[in-house]
XYZ file of C-alpha atoms in Angstrom:
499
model
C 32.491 13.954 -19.545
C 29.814 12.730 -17.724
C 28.745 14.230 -14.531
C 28.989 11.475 -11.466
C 25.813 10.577 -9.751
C 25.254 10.017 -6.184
C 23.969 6.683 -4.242
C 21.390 7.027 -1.327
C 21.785 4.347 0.794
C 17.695 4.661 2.412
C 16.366 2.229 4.886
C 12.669 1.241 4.062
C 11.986 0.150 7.604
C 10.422 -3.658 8.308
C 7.899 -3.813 6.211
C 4.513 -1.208 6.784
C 4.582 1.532 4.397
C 3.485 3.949 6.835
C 7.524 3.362 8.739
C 9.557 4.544 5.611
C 10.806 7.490 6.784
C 9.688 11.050 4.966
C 12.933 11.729 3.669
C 13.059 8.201 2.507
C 10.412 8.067 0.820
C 11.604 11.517 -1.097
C 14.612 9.622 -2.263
C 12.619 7.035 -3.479
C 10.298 9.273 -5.785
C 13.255 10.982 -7.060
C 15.155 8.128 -8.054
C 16.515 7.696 -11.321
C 17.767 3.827 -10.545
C 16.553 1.558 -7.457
C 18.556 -1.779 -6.256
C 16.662 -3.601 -3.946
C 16.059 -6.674 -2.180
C 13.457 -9.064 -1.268
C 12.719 -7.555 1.587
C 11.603 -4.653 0.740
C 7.801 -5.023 0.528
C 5.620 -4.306 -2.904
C 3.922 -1.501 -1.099
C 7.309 0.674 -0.934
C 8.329 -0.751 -4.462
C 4.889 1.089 -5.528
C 6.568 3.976 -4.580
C 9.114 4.301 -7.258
C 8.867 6.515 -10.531
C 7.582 4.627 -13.428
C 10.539 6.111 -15.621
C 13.232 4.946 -12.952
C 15.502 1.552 -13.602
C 14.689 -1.213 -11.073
C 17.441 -3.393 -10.259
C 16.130 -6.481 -8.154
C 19.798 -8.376 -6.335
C 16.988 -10.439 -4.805
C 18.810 -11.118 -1.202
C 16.653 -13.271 1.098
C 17.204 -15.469 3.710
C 19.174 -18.519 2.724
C 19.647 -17.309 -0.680
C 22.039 -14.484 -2.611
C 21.643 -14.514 -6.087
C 23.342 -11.577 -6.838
C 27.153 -11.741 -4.719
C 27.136 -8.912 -2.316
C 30.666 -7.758 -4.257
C 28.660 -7.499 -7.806
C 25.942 -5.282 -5.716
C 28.661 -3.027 -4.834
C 29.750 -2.466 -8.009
C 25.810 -2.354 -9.329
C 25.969 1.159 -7.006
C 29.268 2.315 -8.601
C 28.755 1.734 -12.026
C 25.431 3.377 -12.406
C 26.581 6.094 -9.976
C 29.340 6.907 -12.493
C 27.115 6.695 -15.794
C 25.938 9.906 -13.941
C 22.274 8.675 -12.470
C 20.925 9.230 -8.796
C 20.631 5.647 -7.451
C 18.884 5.097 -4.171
C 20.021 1.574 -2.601
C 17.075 0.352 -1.071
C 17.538 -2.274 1.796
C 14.827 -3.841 4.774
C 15.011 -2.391 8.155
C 18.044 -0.086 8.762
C 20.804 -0.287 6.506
C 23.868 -0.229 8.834
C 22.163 -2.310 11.186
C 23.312 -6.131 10.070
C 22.666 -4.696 6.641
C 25.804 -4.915 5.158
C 25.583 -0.990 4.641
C 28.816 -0.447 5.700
C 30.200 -3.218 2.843
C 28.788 -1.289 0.177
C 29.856 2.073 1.196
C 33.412 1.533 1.266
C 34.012 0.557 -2.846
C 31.601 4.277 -3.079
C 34.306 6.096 -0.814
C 37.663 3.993 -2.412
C 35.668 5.454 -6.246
C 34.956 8.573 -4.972
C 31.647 8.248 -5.489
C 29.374 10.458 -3.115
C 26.617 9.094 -1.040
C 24.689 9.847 1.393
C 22.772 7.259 4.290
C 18.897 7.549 5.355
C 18.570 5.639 8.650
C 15.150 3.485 8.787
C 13.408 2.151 11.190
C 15.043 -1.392 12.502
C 12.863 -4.472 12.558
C 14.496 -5.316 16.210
C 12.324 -2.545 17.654
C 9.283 -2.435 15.427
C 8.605 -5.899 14.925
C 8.312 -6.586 18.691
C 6.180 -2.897 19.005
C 3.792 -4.133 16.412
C 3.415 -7.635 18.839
C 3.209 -5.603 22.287
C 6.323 -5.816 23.480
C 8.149 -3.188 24.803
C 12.412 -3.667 24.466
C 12.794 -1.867 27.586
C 10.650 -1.469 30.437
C 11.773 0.032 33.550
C 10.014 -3.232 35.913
C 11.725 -5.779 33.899
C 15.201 -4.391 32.344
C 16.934 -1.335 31.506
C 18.874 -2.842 28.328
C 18.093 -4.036 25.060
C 20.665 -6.238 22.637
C 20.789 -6.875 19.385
C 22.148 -9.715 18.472
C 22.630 -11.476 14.797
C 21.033 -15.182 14.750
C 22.875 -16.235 11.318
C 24.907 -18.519 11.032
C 28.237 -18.086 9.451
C 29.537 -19.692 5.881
C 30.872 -22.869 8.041
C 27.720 -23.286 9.655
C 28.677 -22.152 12.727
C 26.508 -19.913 15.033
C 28.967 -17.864 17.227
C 27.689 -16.473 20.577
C 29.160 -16.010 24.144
C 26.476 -17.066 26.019
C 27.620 -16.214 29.381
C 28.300 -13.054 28.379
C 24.469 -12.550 27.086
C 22.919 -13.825 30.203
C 25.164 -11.412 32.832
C 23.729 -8.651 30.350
C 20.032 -9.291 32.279
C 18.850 -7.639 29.392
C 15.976 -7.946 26.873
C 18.605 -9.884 24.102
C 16.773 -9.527 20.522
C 17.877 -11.891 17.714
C 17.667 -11.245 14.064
C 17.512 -13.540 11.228
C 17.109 -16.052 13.774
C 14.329 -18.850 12.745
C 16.736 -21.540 11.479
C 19.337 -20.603 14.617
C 16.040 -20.853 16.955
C 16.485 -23.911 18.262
C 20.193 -23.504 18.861
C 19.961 -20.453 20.582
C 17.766 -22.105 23.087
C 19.591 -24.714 24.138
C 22.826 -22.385 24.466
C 21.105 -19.770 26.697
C 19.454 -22.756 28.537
C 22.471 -25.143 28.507
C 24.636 -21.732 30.325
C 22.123 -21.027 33.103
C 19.359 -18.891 31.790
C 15.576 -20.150 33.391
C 14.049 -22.866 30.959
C 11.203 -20.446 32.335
C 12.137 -17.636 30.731
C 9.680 -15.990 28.517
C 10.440 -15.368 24.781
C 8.389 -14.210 21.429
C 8.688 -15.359 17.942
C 7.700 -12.375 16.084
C 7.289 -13.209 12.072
C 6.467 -11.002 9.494
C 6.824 -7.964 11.748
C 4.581 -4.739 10.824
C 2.866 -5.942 8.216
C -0.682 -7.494 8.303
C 0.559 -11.048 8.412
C 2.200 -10.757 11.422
C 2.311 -13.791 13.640
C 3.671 -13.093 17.125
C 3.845 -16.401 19.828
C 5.060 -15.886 22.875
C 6.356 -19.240 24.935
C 9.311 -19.978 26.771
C 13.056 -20.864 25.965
C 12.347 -24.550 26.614
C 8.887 -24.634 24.067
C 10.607 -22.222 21.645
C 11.953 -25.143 19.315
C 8.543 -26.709 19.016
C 6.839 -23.145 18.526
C 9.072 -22.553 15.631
C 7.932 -25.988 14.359
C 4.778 -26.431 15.148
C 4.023 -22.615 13.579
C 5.812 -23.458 10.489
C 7.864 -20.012 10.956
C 9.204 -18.754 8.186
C 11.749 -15.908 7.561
C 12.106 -12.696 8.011
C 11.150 -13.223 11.782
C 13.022 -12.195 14.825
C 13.407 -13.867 18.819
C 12.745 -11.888 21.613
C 14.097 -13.203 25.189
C 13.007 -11.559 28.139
C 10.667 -11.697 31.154
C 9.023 -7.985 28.670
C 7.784 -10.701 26.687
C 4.660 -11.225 29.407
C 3.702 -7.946 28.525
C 2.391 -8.837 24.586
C -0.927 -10.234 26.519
C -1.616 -6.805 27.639
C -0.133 -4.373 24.728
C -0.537 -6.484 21.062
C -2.444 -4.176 19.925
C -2.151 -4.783 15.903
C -3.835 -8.076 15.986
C -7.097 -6.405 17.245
C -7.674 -4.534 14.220
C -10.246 -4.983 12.525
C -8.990 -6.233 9.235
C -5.692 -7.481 10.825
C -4.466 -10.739 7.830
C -7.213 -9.738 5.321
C -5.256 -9.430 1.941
C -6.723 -6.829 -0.777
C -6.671 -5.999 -3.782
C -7.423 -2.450 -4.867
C -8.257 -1.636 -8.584
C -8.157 2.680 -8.128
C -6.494 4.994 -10.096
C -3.164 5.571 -8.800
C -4.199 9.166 -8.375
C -7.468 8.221 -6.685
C -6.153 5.463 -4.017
C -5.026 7.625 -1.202
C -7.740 7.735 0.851
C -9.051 4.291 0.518
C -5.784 2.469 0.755
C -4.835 4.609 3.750
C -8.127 3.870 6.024
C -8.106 -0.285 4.837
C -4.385 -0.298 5.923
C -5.211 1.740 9.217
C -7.492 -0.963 9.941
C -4.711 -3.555 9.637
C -5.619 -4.941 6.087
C -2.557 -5.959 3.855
C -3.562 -3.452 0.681
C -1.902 -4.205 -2.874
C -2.274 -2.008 -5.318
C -3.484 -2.741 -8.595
C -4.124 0.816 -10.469
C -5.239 -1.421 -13.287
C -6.635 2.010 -14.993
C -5.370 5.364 -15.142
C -6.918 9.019 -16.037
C -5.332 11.128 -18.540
C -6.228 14.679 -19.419
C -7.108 15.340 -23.046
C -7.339 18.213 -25.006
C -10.436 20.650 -24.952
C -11.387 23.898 -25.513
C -13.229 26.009 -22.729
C -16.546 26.372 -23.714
C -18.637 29.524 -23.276
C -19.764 28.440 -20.155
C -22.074 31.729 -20.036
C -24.416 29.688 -22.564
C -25.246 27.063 -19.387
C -27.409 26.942 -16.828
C -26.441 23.716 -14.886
C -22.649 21.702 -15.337
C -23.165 18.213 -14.524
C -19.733 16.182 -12.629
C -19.874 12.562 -12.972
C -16.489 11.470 -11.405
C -13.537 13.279 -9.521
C -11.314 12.687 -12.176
C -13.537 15.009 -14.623
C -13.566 17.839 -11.657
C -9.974 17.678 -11.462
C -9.385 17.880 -15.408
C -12.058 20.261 -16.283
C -10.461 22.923 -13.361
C -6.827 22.007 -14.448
C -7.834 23.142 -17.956
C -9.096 26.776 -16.303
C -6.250 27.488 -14.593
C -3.409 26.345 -17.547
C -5.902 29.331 -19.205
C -5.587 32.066 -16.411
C -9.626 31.266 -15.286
C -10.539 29.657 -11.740
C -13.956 28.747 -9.880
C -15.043 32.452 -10.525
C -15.583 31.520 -14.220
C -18.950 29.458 -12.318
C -20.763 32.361 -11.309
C -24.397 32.431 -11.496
C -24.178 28.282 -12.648
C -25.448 25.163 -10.887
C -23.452 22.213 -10.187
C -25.117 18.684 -9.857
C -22.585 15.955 -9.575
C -22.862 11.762 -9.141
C -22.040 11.324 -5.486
C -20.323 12.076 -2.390
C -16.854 11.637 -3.490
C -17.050 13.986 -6.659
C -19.050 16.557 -4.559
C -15.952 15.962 -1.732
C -13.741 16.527 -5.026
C -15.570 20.075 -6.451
C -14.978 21.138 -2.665
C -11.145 21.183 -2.867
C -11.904 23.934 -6.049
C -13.367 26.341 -3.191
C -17.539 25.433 -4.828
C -20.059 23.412 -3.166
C -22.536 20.585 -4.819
C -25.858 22.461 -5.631
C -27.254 18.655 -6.297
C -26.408 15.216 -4.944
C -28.712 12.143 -5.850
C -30.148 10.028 -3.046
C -28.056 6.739 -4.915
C -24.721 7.764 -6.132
C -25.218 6.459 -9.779
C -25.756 8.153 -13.409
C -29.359 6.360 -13.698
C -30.432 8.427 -10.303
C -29.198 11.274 -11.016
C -30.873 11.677 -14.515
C -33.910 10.937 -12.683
C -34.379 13.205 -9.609
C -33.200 15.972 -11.469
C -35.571 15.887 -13.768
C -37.981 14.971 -11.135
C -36.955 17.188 -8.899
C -37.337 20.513 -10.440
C -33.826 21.229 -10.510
C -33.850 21.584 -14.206
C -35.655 24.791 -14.876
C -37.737 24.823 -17.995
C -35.404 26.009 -21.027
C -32.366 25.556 -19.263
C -29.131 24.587 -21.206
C -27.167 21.654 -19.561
C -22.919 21.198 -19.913
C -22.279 17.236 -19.398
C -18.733 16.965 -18.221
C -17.500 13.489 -18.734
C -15.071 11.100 -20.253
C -14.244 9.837 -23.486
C -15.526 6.705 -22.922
C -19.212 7.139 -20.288
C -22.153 6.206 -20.002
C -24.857 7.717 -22.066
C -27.949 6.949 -19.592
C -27.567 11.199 -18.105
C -27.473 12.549 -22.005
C -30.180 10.186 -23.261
C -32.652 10.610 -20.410
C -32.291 14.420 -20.257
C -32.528 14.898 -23.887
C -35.412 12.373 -23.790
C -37.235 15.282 -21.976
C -35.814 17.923 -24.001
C -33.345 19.538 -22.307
C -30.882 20.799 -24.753
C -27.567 18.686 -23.266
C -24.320 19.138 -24.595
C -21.470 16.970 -23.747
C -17.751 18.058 -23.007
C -15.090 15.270 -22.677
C -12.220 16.269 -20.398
C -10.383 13.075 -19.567
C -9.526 9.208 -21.363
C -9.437 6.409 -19.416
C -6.487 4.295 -19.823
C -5.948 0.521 -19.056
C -2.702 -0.593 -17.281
C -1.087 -4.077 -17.554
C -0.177 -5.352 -14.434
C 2.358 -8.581 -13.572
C 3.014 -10.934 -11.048
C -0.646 -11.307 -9.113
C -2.070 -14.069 -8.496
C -6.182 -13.485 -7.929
C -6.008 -16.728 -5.165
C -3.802 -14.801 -2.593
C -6.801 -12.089 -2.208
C -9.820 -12.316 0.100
C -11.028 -9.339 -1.700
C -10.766 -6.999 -5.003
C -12.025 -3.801 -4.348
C -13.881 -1.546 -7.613
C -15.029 2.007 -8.051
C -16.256 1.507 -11.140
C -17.020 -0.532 -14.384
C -13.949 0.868 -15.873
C -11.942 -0.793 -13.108
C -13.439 -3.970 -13.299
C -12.432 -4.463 -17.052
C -9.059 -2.762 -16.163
C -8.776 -5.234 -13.603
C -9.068 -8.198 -16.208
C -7.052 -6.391 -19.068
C -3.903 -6.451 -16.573
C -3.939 -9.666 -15.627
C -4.486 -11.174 -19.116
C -6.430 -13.868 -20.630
C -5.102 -16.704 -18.541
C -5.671 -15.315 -15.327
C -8.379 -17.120 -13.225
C -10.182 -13.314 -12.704
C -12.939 -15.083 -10.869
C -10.692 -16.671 -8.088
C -11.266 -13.037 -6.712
C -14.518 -11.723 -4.673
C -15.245 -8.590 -5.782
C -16.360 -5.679 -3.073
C -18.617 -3.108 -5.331
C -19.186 0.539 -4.712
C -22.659 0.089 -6.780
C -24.412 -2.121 -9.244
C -23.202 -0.862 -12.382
C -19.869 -2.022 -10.854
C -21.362 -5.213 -9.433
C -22.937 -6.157 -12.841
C -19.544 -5.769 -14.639
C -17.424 -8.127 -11.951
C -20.562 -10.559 -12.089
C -20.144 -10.626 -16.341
C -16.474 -12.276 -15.277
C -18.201 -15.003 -13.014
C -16.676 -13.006 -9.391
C -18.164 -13.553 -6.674
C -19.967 -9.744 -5.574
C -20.566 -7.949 -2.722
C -22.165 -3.997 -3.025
C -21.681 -1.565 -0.703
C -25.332 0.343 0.737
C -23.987 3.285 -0.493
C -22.222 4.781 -2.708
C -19.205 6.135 -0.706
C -15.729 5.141 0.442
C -16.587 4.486 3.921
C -19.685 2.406 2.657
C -17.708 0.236 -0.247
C -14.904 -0.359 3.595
C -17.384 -1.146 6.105
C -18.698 -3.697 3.588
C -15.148 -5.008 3.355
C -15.252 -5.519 6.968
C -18.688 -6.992 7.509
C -17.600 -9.443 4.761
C -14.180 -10.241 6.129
C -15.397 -10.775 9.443
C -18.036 -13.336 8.234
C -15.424 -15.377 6.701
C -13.294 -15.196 9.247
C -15.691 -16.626 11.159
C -16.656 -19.461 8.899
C -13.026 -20.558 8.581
C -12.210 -20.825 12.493
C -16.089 -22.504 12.531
């Protein structure tokens, strides 16, 4: 008999990543099914196990293509054929989510469950535009209020009732009600003065917030083109979005990326770009894999060379699988590409003995031989992948250092759906390797040269400009470098767009 499963119910918030909740996002990961909807933004889906079954009911405004009765039995029947199924929905899910709908067939089956709250659109959508629900100068209430209209087309509010509130009233799923709403607040005594905010998009780098008043609202809504999801805020806490939007002042507030990293190699990069306000896909268009080796004698060496992250990771892996660690390293020198694989040796506990002036295989080669780093007789351990460049073995060996390569990790290409290179301002590469991966995924047809391409160096840069991109290089090789190029080059076509 088969075990039952259990259904999480997990609000992924409005939209930013960074507002799923931590106990959210640990249902997510350990997910064995996922239904979701529209809403839910690609960032979050990114989230889920490779392994787990995605179930898309596709619910967005105006349009259910899945009945909400058939989703309620999509949660029982995989719940019974034993798997852990985590029902993801936007914003909160008892909060005009239909949460409550979906629980009761789980409860009437016995089914268990359990509900993660997330964090509503009503309050973070309006945050992310400056406005503050509640403010103790302008009102000491906040209502929330559904704008949709019912099957018969009917929108069904007690106005009077909304304006004695003297609250801040916030309306969801509201943009096709908009107009309505006006005139009914209006039409039962509230000020035509009255300010209100459109907020569209809320929390994610898209955002469009307008704030107007009840009697421009209508032609706001029009003239913008607002599209759902977007909210209406009404309320004199509305003036306050002048002094408090802070989210359209970042930096790289609407710029739309596209990052080509390793999945295991994205953190950091993804995580500043979107703390500048940038709207970050993900495109891990390669991957790193592991392989087999055996540890060499590394007594025999006098120098280990590290030319990515991904080979300090897999060569210290393979140690400690064999009982060894960093003290296996005494009495060798370590010379390694660049700042990010010296940054990566320093989580193992060891420090960089050598760092080229430019972070690229051709420079390194060449200072340390120029250097003097490489004693006369010494014996050198190359630690790369199976697939590298050859210009560190052939130079060295050129000079007759006795060089002896070690292969530690593959690099694998991943094939990626449903991007469109047109919606980007910019790809961002790490590497040759990601540049190719980048082309693999999309597949033969794509227009791969509708994308700009922001380089961390030229060997990058000459691979994007063999696919006819346009390139930009960072001055340095370095994270920070390859993002403040990003934003010099953003901001300069920002500026020829609004010029």
């Amino acid at each position: 008999m088969t075990k039952t499963g259990k259904v999480y119910l997990v609000g992924a918030g409005p939209g930013d990543v960074g507002l799923l909740t931590t106990k959210g996002r640990e249902m997510l990961q350990k997910a064995q099914v996922v239904v979701y909807d529209r809403l839910v933004s690609r960032d979050i889906l990114e989230l889920i196990p490779e392994e787990a079954i995605r179930i898309d009911v596709g619910k967005y405004a105006g349009r259910h293509p899945v009945p909400q009765e058939r989703i309620n039995e999509i949660l029982r029947e995989q719940a019974l054929a034993g798997r852990q199924v985590v029902r993801l929905k936007g914003g909160d899910c008892f909060l005009f989510g239909r949460g409550g709908e979906e629980l009761e067939l789980l409860w009437e089956s016995g089914v268990p469950f359990e509900v993660v709250p997330g964090i509503p659109s009503a309050l973070a959508a309006p945050a992310y535009g400056g406005i503050p629900v509640t403010h103790r100068d302008f009102c000491s209430s906040v209502h929330i209020i559904t704008g949709h209209k019912k099957e018969d087309g009917e929108l069904s509010l007690d106005y009077d009732a909304l304006i004695r509130l003297q609250g801040t009233l916030i309306f969801m799923m509201s943009v096709a009600s908009g107009a309505e709403i006006a005139k009914g607040l209006m039409t039962h005594g509230m000020a035509v003065s009255m300010p209100c905010a459109v907020v569209e998009n809320g929390t994610r780098s898209e955002q469009r917030t307008f704030v107007t008043t009840l009697q421009h609202l209508e032609g706001i809504i029009q003239k913008e083109r607002i599209q759902s999801p977007a909210l209406i805020v009404v309320g004199p806490v509305c003036t306050l979005a002048e002094k408090f939007d802070w989210f359209s002042k970042l930096p790289l507030k609407g710029a739309r990326l596209l990052v080509t990293r390793p999945k295991e190699k994205e953190g950091t990069l993804v995580g500043r770009l979107r703390e500048l306000g940038a709207h970050v896909t993900s495109l891990p268009a390669i991957a790193t894999k592991p392989v087999p080796f055996p540890i060499p004698d590394l007594s025999q060496y006098g120098v280990l060379v590290f030319t990515s992250g991904a080979g300090v990771n897999s060569f210290f892996q393979a140690l400690w699988r064999e009982g060894l660690d960093a003290r296996k390293m005494a009495g060798l020198k370590i010379a390694v590409v660049g700042k990010e694989t010296e940054k990566q040796l320093a989580t193992y506990g060891l420090r960089a003995d050598f760092v080229p002036t430019v972070f690229c295989a051709e420079t390194l080669a060449g200072e340390m031989l120029e250097s003097g780093f490489l004693e006369k007789g010494i014996r050198v351990l190359l630690i790369q992948a199976k697939i590298a460049s050859e210009e560190v073995f052939q130079r060295l060996s050129a000079r007759g250092i006795q060089t002896d390569r070690l292969t530690v990790y593959e690099t694998q290409y991943v094939q990626q759906e449903g991007i469109d290179p047109g919606e980007y301002d910019f790809g961002i590469f790490t590497s040759a390797s990601s540049v190719e991966g980048y082309a693999r995924a999309l597949g033969e047809k794509a227009e791969v040269e509708a994308l700009a391409a922001v380089c961390i160096g030229e060997k990058t840069a000459a691979a994007a400009r063999e696919l006819g991109m346009p390139v930009y290089v960072a001055k340095e090789a370095t994270i920070q470098s390859l993002i403040e190029t990003v934003w010099e080059q953003y901001r300069d076509k920002k500026k020829e767009n609004e010029g």
